[in-house]
mmCIF file of C-alpha atoms in Angstrom:
data_model
loop_
_atom_site.group_PDB
_atom_site.id
_atom_site.type_symbol
_atom_site.label_atom_id
_atom_site.label_comp_id
_atom_site.label_asym_id
_atom_site.label_seq_id
_atom_site.Cartn_x
_atom_site.Cartn_y
_atom_site.Cartn_z
ATOM 1 C CA MET A 856 -12.378 178.737 44.072
ATOM 2 C CA ASN A 857 -14.656 176.675 46.220
ATOM 3 C CA ALA A 858 -18.007 175.306 45.090
ATOM 4 C CA GLU A 859 -20.068 177.518 47.403
ATOM 5 C CA LYS A 860 -18.427 180.694 46.123
ATOM 6 C CA MET A 861 -18.963 179.506 42.543
ATOM 7 C CA ARG A 862 -22.640 178.789 43.271
ATOM 8 C CA SER A 863 -23.039 182.227 44.807
ATOM 9 C CA ASN A 864 -21.371 183.935 41.824
ATOM 10 C CA ILE A 865 -23.550 182.090 39.319
ATOM 11 C CA ALA A 866 -26.714 182.850 41.300
ATOM 12 C CA GLY A 867 -25.722 186.512 41.476
ATOM 13 C CA VAL A 868 -25.114 186.743 37.740
ATOM 14 C CA SER A 869 -28.445 185.040 37.114
ATOM 15 C CA GLU A 870 -30.321 187.523 39.310
ATOM 16 C CA LEU A 871 -28.611 190.494 37.674
ATOM 17 C CA SER A 872 -29.383 189.135 34.209
ATOM 18 C CA LEU A 873 -33.031 188.465 35.053
ATOM 19 C CA LYS A 874 -33.422 192.049 36.280
ATOM 20 C CA TYR A 875 -31.405 193.623 33.472
ATOM 21 C CA ILE A 876 -33.266 191.730 30.750
ATOM 22 C CA GLY A 877 -36.585 192.131 32.544
ATOM 23 C CA LEU A 878 -37.514 188.449 32.602
ATOM 24 C CA THR A 879 -40.312 188.256 35.178
ATOM 25 C CA GLY A 880 -42.338 185.534 36.857
ATOM 26 C CA GLU A 881 -45.203 186.348 34.483
ATOM 27 C CA ASP A 882 -42.829 185.902 31.534
ATOM 28 C CA ILE A 883 -41.771 182.502 32.855
ATOM 29 C CA GLU A 884 -45.413 181.457 33.166
ATOM 30 C CA ARG A 885 -45.933 182.630 29.595
ATOM 31 C CA LEU A 886 -42.967 180.503 28.457
ATOM 32 C CA HIS A 887 -44.538 177.505 30.185
ATOM 33 C CA SER A 888 -47.829 178.157 28.389
ATOM 34 C CA MET A 889 -45.990 178.288 25.029
ATOM 35 C CA ALA A 890 -43.991 175.122 25.712
ATOM 36 C CA GLU A 891 -46.282 172.593 24.066
ATOM 37 C CA LYS A 892 -46.715 174.655 20.892
ATOM 38 C CA VAL A 893 -43.024 175.481 20.463
ATOM 39 C CA LEU A 894 -41.698 172.065 21.492
ATOM 40 C CA SER A 895 -44.049 170.416 18.984
ATOM 41 C CA LYS A 896 -41.909 172.218 16.356
ATOM 42 C CA LYS A 897 -38.573 171.234 17.927
ATOM 43 C CA ASP A 898 -37.504 169.035 15.002
ATOM 44 C CA GLU A 899 -37.999 171.893 12.552
ATOM 45 C CA ILE A 900 -36.308 174.399 14.883
ATOM 46 C CA ILE A 901 -33.293 172.185 15.507
ATOM 47 C CA SER A 902 -33.006 171.296 11.824
ATOM 48 C CA GLY A 903 -32.680 174.998 10.979
ATOM 49 C CA VAL A 904 -30.074 175.479 13.703
ATOM 50 C CA MET A 905 -28.123 172.415 12.568
ATOM 51 C CA SER A 906 -28.117 173.778 9.023
ATOM 52 C CA SER A 907 -26.501 177.008 10.244
ATOM 53 C CA LEU A 908 -24.121 175.135 12.514
ATOM 54 C CA THR A 909 -22.851 172.827 9.793
ATOM 55 C CA SER A 910 -22.329 175.776 7.429
ATOM 56 C CA ASP A 911 -19.788 177.325 9.820
ATOM 57 C CA PRO A 912 -16.242 175.991 9.257
ATOM 58 C CA ASP A 913 -15.261 176.648 12.883
ATOM 59 C CA ALA A 914 -18.279 174.715 14.142
ATOM 60 C CA VAL A 915 -17.535 171.840 11.789
ATOM 61 C CA GLU A 916 -13.954 171.737 13.114
ATOM 62 C CA VAL A 917 -15.137 171.649 16.746
ATOM 63 C CA ILE A 918 -17.583 168.869 15.881
ATOM 64 C CA ARG A 919 -14.797 166.931 14.169
ATOM 65 C CA LYS A 920 -12.358 167.365 17.070
ATOM 66 C CA THR A 921 -14.870 166.369 19.741
ATOM 67 C CA GLY A 922 -16.380 163.506 17.769
ATOM 68 C CA LEU A 923 -19.871 164.847 18.452
ATOM 69 C CA GLU A 924 -22.362 163.010 16.298
ATOM 70 C CA ALA A 925 -25.417 164.756 14.860
ATOM 71 C CA GLU A 926 -27.821 162.565 16.836
ATOM 72 C CA ARG A 927 -26.137 163.489 20.120
ATOM 73 C CA ALA A 928 -26.104 167.200 19.233
ATOM 74 C CA ILE A 929 -29.807 167.045 18.383
ATOM 75 C CA LYS A 930 -30.576 165.313 21.690
ATOM 76 C CA LEU A 931 -28.616 167.947 23.628
ATOM 77 C CA PHE A 932 -30.408 170.754 21.767
ATOM 78 C CA GLU A 933 -33.771 169.121 22.559
ATOM 79 C CA LEU A 934 -32.924 168.922 26.264
ATOM 80 C CA TRP A 935 -31.836 172.551 26.371
ATOM 81 C CA LEU A 936 -34.849 173.761 24.358
ATOM 82 C CA THR A 937 -37.136 171.987 26.821
ATOM 83 C CA LYS A 938 -35.370 173.798 29.685
ATOM 84 C CA VAL A 939 -35.931 177.151 27.963
ATOM 85 C CA PHE A 940 -39.694 176.644 27.944
ATOM 86 C CA LYS A 941 -40.287 174.491 31.025
ATOM 87 C CA ASP A 942 -37.705 175.418 33.663
ATOM 88 C CA GLN A 943 -38.110 177.964 36.471
ATOM 89 C CA TYR A 944 -35.201 180.378 35.825
ATOM 90 C CA ASP A 945 -34.119 179.842 39.409
ATOM 91 C CA GLU A 946 -30.704 179.045 40.886
ATOM 92 C CA LYS A 947 -30.847 175.384 39.864
ATOM 93 C CA HIS A 948 -31.685 176.389 36.292
ATOM 94 C CA ALA A 949 -28.860 178.959 36.289
ATOM 95 C CA LEU A 950 -26.361 176.317 37.436
ATOM 96 C CA SER A 951 -27.592 173.949 34.736
ATOM 97 C CA VAL A 952 -27.283 176.514 31.931
ATOM 98 C CA PHE A 953 -23.871 177.626 33.245
ATOM 99 C CA ARG A 954 -22.816 173.969 33.051
ATOM 100 C CA ILE A 955 -23.997 173.808 29.426
ATOM 101 C CA GLY A 956 -21.814 176.834 28.690
ATOM 102 C CA LEU A 957 -18.910 175.200 30.493
ATOM 103 C CA ALA A 958 -19.285 172.083 28.340
ATOM 104 C CA HIS A 959 -18.950 174.325 25.287
ATOM 105 C CA VAL A 960 -15.835 175.997 26.722
ATOM 106 C CA LYS A 961 -14.338 172.576 27.439
ATOM 107 C CA SER A 962 -15.088 171.442 23.872
ATOM 108 C CA GLY A 963 -13.405 174.459 22.289
ATOM 109 C CA VAL A 964 -16.522 176.340 21.181
ATOM 110 C CA ASP A 965 -15.689 180.050 21.184
ATOM 111 C CA GLU A 966 -17.995 182.865 22.257
ATOM 112 C CA ARG A 967 -18.660 183.993 18.681
ATOM 113 C CA LEU A 968 -19.962 180.571 17.743
ATOM 114 C CA MET A 969 -22.040 180.416 20.940
ATOM 115 C CA ILE A 970 -23.618 183.797 20.149
ATOM 116 C CA ASN A 971 -24.252 182.897 16.512
ATOM 117 C CA ASN A 972 -25.857 179.619 17.529
ATOM 118 C CA MET A 973 -28.170 181.442 19.946
ATOM 119 C CA GLY A 974 -29.035 183.770 17.073
ATOM 120 C CA ALA A 975 -29.920 180.747 14.941
ATOM 121 C CA PHE A 976 -32.133 179.384 17.725
ATOM 122 C CA THR A 977 -33.815 182.776 18.069
ATOM 123 C CA ARG A 978 -34.466 182.924 14.321
ATOM 124 C CA GLU A 979 -35.904 179.421 14.203
ATOM 125 C CA ILE A 980 -38.060 179.724 17.335
ATOM 126 C CA LEU A 981 -39.494 183.099 16.347
ATOM 127 C CA LYS A 982 -40.743 181.584 13.082
ATOM 128 C CA HIS A 983 -43.312 179.772 15.241
ATOM 129 C CA ILE A 984 -44.376 182.690 17.450
ATOM 130 C CA ASN A 985 -47.522 184.523 16.399
ATOM 131 C CA ASN A 986 -47.483 187.692 18.475
ATOM 132 C CA VAL A 987 -45.081 190.356 19.618
ATOM 133 C CA GLU A 988 -45.620 189.769 23.346
ATOM 134 C CA ASP A 989 -44.666 186.093 23.075
ATOM 135 C CA ALA A 990 -41.707 186.954 20.833
ATOM 136 C CA LEU A 991 -40.471 189.431 23.436
ATOM 137 C CA VAL A 992 -40.707 186.844 26.223
ATOM 138 C CA VAL A 993 -38.875 184.234 24.127
ATOM 139 C CA SER A 994 -36.161 186.762 23.295
ATOM 140 C CA LYS A 995 -35.687 187.620 26.976
ATOM 141 C CA ALA A 996 -35.443 183.932 27.881
ATOM 142 C CA LEU A 997 -32.896 183.219 25.156
ATOM 143 C CA PHE A 998 -30.779 186.213 26.152
ATOM 144 C CA TRP A 999 -30.816 185.075 29.799
ATOM 145 C CA ASN A 1000 -29.623 181.644 28.645
ATOM 146 C CA LEU A 1001 -26.917 183.258 26.530
ATOM 147 C CA SER A 1002 -25.847 185.436 29.458
ATOM 148 C CA MET A 1003 -25.439 182.396 31.708
ATOM 149 C CA MET A 1004 -23.530 180.465 29.044
ATOM 150 C CA ILE A 1005 -21.199 183.363 28.235
ATOM 151 C CA TYR A 1006 -20.579 183.880 31.957
ATOM 152 C CA SER A 1007 -19.051 180.393 32.023
ATOM 153 C CA TYR A 1008 -16.385 181.646 29.572
ATOM 154 C CA GLU A 1009 -15.681 184.686 31.751
ATOM 155 C CA TYR A 1010 -15.563 182.543 34.876
ATOM 156 C CA ILE A 1011 -13.011 180.127 33.394
ATOM 157 C CA LYS A 1012 -10.872 182.942 31.971
ATOM 158 C CA ASN A 1013 -10.765 184.628 35.383
ATOM 159 C CA LEU A 1014 -9.922 181.329 37.063
ATOM 160 C CA VAL A 1015 -7.034 180.739 34.638
ATOM 161 C CA ILE A 1016 -5.791 184.302 35.068
ATOM 162 C CA GLU A 1017 -5.840 184.116 38.860
ATOM 163 C CA GLU A 1018 -4.753 180.534 39.510
ATOM 164 C CA ALA A 1019 -2.647 179.455 36.539
ATOM 165 C CA ILE A 1020 -1.066 182.734 35.486
ATOM 166 C CA GLY A 1021 -1.090 184.398 38.896
ATOM 167 C CA THR A 1022 -2.381 187.753 37.684
ATOM 168 C CA SER A 1023 -5.149 189.537 39.534
ATOM 169 C CA GLU A 1024 -8.485 190.123 37.854
ATOM 170 C CA GLU A 1025 -8.012 193.883 38.296
ATOM 171 C CA LEU A 1026 -4.641 193.856 36.526
ATOM 172 C CA MET A 1027 -6.053 191.743 33.724
ATOM 173 C CA LYS A 1028 -8.973 194.148 33.247
ATOM 174 C CA ARG A 1029 -6.513 197.055 33.080
ATOM 175 C CA LEU A 1030 -4.383 195.247 30.483
ATOM 176 C CA ILE A 1031 -7.483 194.419 28.443
ATOM 177 C CA SER A 1032 -8.529 198.060 28.577
ATOM 178 C CA LEU A 1033 -5.087 199.235 27.416
ATOM 179 C CA PHE A 1034 -4.915 196.761 24.545
ATOM 180 C CA SER A 1035 -8.518 197.516 23.579
ATOM 181 C CA GLU A 1036 -7.680 201.205 23.394
ATOM 182 C CA ARG A 1037 -4.749 200.445 21.084
ATOM 183 C CA VAL A 1038 -6.848 198.230 18.794
ATOM 184 C CA TYR A 1039 -9.644 200.825 18.818
ATOM 185 C CA LYS A 1040 -7.225 203.493 17.554
ATOM 186 C CA GLU A 1041 -5.895 201.132 14.869
ATOM 187 C CA LEU A 1042 -9.442 200.380 13.787
ATOM 188 C CA LEU A 1043 -10.203 204.095 13.451
ATOM 189 C CA GLU A 1044 -7.410 204.292 10.880
ATOM 190 C CA LEU A 1045 -9.197 201.616 8.837
ATOM 191 C CA LEU A 1046 -12.497 203.488 8.875
#
């Protein structure tokens, strides 16, 4: 897939996510106005996230395999957290967050861990938010970030399916649907 098509796909997913989640220009301005307050608590926020991260055996294994040191992880979290509250949620921002997701894919971080980590960030950030309106805006922003990061997993899976395996995306979706139906029926037996 060429770079222009990739850019277009990422921009399209970003626009759909912004609309679906309801993250507006006013919300982005509100994030910017919260930036100083929230970022002044970044050490406390990241400490709480790191505590959750290091309590997960899968996360610890990824950290071990990649050789990621705590100081580097903290610095990366700080950079991303700053983007959440200071960036524009435009195409450039979408590409940047997609790239963050791609770095996680490349490092072996699975979607479950990505989602749990975003949950930990949500928990820690919301501890410092005083009203429902601000909490709603922060939640929308974090879900947009999660959407862009998770899209990087989908993008790579589709690329592997099409280019390395040679199966069309449509066929793969059909196979996933069939296998999901089978697992769903098996799960019903457990309930």
